[in-house]
Short mmCIF file of C-alpha atoms in Angstrom, two decimals:
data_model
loop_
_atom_site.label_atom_id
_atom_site.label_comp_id
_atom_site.label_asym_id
_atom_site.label_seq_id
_atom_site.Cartn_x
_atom_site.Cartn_y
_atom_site.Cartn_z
CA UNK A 1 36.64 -25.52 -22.60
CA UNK A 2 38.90 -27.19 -20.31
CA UNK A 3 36.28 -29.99 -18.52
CA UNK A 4 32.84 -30.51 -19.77
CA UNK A 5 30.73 -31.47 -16.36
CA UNK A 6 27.70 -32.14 -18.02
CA UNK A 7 24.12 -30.06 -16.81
CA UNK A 8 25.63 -27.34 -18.69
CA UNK A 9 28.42 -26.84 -16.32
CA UNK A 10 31.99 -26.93 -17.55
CA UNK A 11 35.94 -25.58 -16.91
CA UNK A 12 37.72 -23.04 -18.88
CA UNK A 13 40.78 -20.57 -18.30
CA UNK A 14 39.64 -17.68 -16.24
CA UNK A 15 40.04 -14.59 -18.19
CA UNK A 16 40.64 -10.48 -17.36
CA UNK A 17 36.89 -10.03 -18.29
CA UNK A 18 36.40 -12.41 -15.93
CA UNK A 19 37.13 -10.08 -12.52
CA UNK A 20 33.72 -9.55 -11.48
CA UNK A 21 32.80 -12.81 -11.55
CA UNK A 22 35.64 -13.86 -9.56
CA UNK A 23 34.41 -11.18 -6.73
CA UNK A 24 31.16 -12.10 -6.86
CA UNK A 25 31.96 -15.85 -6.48
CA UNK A 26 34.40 -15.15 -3.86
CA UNK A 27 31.93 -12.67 -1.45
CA UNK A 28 28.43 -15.28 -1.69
CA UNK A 29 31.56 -17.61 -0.75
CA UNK A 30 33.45 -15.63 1.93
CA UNK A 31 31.95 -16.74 4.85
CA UNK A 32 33.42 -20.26 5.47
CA UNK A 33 31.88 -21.66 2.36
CA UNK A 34 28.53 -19.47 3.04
CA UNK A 35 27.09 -16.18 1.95
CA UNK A 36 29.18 -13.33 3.24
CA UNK A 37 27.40 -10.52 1.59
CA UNK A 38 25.38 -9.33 4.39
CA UNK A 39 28.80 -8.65 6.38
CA UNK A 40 30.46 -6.81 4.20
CA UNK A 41 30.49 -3.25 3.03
CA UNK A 42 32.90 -3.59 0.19
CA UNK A 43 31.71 -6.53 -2.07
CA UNK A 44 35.20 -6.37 -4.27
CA UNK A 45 37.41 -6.73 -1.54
CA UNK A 46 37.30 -10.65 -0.98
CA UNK A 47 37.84 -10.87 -4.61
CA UNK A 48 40.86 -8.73 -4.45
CA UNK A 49 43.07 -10.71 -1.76
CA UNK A 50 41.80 -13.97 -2.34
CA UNK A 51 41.00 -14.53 -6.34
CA UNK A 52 41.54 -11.97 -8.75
CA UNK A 53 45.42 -11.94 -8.23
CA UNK A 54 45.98 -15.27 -9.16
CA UNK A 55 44.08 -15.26 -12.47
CA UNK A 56 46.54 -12.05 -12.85
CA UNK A 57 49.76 -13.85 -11.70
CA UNK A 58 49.00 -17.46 -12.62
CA UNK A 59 46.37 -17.54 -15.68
CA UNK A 60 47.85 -20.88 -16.72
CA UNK A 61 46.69 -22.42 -13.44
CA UNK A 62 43.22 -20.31 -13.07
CA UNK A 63 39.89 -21.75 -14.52
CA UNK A 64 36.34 -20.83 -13.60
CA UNK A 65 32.69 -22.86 -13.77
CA UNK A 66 30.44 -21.95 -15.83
CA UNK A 67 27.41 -22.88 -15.26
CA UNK A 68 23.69 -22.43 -16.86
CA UNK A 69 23.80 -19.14 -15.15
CA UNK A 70 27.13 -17.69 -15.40
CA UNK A 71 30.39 -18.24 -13.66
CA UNK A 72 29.35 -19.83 -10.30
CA UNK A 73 32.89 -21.04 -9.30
CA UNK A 74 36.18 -21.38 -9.79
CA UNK A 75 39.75 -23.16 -9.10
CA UNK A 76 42.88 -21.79 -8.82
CA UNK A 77 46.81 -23.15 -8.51
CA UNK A 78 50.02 -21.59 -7.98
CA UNK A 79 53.28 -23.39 -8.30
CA UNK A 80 55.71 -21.43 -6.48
CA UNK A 81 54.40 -20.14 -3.49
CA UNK A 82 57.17 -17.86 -2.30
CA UNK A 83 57.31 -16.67 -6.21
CA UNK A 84 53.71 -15.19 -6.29
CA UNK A 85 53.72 -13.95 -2.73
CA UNK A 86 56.88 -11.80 -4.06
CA UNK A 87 55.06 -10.02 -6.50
CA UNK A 88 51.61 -9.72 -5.00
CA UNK A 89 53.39 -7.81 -1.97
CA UNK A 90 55.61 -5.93 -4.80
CA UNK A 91 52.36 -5.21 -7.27
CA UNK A 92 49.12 -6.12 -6.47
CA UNK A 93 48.35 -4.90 -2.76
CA UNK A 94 50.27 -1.48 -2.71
CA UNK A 95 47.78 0.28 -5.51
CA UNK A 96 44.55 -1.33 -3.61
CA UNK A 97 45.94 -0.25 -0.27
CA UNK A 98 46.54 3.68 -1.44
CA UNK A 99 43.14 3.89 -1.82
CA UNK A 100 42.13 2.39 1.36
CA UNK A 101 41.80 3.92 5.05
CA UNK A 102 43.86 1.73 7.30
CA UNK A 103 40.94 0.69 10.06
CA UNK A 104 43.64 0.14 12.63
CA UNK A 105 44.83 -3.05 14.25
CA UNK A 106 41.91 -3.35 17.06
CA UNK A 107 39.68 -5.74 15.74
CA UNK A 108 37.03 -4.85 18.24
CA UNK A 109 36.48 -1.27 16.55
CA UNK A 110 36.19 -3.33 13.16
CA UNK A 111 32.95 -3.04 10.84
CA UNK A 112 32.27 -4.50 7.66
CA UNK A 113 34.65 -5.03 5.94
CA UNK A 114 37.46 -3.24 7.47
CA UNK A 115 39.19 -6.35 8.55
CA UNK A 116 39.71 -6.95 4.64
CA UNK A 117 40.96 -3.10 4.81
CA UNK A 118 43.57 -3.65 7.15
CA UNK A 119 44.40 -7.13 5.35
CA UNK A 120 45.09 -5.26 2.35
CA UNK A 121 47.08 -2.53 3.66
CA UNK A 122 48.77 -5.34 6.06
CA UNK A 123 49.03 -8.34 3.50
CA UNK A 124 50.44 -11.95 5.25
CA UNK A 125 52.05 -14.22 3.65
CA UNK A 126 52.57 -17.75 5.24
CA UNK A 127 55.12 -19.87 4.05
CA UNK A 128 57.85 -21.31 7.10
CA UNK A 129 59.70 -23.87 6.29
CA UNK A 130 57.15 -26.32 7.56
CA UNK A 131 55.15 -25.32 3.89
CA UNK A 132 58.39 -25.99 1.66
CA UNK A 133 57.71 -29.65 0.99
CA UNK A 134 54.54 -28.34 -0.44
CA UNK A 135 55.71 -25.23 -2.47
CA UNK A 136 52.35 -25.29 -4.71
CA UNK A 137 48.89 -23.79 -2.69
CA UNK A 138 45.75 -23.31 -4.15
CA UNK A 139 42.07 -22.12 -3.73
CA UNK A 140 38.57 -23.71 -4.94
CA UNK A 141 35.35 -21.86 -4.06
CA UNK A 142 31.88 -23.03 -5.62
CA UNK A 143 28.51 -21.55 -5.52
CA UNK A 144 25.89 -24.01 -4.02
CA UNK A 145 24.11 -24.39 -7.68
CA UNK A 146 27.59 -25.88 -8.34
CA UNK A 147 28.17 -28.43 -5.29
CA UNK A 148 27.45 -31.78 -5.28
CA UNK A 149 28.10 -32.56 -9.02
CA UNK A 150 31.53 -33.99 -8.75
CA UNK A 151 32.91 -30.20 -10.67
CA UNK A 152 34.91 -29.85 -7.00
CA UNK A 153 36.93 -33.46 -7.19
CA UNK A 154 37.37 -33.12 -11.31
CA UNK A 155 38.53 -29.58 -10.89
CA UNK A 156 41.08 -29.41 -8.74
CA UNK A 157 42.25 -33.39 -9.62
CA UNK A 158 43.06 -31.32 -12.85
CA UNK A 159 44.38 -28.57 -11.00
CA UNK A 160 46.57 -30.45 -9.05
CA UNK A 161 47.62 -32.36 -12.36
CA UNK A 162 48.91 -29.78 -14.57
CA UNK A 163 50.92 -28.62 -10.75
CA UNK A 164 52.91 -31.71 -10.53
CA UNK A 165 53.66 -31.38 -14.60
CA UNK A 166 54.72 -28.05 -13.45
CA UNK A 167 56.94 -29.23 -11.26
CA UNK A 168 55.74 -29.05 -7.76
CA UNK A 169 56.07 -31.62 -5.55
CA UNK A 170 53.48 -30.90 -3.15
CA UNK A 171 50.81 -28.36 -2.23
CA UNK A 172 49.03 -26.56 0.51
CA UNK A 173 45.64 -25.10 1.24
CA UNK A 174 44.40 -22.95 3.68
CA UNK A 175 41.18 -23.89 4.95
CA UNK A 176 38.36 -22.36 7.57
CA UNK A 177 39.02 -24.10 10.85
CA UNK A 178 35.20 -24.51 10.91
CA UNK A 179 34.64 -25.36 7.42
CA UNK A 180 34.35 -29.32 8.19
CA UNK A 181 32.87 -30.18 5.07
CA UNK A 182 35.75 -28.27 2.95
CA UNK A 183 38.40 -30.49 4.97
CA UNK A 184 36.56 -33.60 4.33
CA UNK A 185 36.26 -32.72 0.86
CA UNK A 186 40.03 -32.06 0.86
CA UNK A 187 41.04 -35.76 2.78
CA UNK A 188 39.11 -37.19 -0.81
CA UNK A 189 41.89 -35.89 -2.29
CA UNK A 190 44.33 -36.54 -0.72
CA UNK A 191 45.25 -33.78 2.12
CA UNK A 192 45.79 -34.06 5.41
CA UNK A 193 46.22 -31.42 8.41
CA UNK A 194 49.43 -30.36 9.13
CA UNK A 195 50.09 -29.35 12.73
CA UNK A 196 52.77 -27.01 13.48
CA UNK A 197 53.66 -23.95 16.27
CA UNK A 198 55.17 -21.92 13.47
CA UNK A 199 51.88 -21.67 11.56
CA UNK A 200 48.93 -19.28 12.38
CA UNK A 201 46.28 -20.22 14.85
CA UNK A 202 43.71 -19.35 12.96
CA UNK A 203 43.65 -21.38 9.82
CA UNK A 204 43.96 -24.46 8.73
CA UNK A 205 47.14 -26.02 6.82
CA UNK A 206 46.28 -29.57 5.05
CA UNK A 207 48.90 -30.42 2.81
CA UNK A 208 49.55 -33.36 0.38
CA UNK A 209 52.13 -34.78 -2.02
CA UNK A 210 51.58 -34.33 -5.84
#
């Protein structure tokens, strides 16, 4: 155990066994903070870009909540940026995309979860320049049993701890440009928006010193 919460809830290193969990957590997640597991068709596929990698790549920065019921969240960090995006392009998407039908690039012939088909089999990997003040990202998702508790703040104030002893001297998140309450979670700690033409339209970058 990493963080006891209290209520039975508490942080500890996310482990191999600990893949299904992760997808799980990541689809009743996937939808901006919501439920996405009435859009999708492949429930492991969320998991697979988004969470499973980085307890692969970066165990010593990947911890899950458990809760009275089982994993219901979980945090992850990853110091170098440009490092893990190297070998996630090199060794993690090319298996998963061999055994994947490319859905195409028009998004209006898109069902279920092909857009996660074609993200697989067309990974991207944002970091510009703009990003390399703030070489360390992250991601936290937590089930709603798990919100509300104060496991968000502790979390990734530990998170983004053991970063800066790492080394990193600031970090990034990508957030839901309609998630509101994920970015006013993320000013509490410190992150702002950063606006920039070089970075993608449909996400948003908030950034912050560590």
């Amino acid at each position: 155990m990493v963080l006891d919460f209290g209520g039975g809830y508490r942080l500890r290193g996310a482990l191999a066994e600990d893949h299904a969990a992760l997808n799980m957590v990541c689809l009743r997640t996937g939808d901006s903070g919501k439920d996405a597991t009435a859009r999708e068709d492949d429930p492991d596929l969320l998991g697979l870009i988004y969470a499973v990698p980085y307890q692969v790549y970066e165990p010593d920065f990947a911890f899950v909540v458990d809760g009275p019921n089982g994993v219901c969240g979980y945090i992850f960090g990853a110091p170098d940026t440009p490092g893990i995006y190297k070998r996630m392009a090199a060794e993690w998407f090319p298996p998963l995309a061999a055994r994947l039908a490319d859905p195409g690039p028009d998004e209006s012939r898109w069902q279920g979860s092909d857009w996660a088909r074609y993200a697989i089999r067309h990974p991207e990997f944002v970091y510009p320049e703009v990003l390399h003040r703030y070489p360390a990202h992250g991601h936290i998702d937590l089930l709603e049993e798990a919100r509300g508790r104060g496991i968000g703040r502790r979390g990734m104030e530990h998170v983004m701890a053991k970063l800066k002893r790492a080394g990193a001297k600031g970090m990034h998140l990508q957030v839901s440009p309609v998630n509101r309450g994920a970015q006013t979670f993320y000013r509490k700690l410190g992150f702002e928006v950063l606006k920039d033409p070089v970075l993608p339209r449909h996400t948003t970058f908030m950034v912050t010193g560590l």
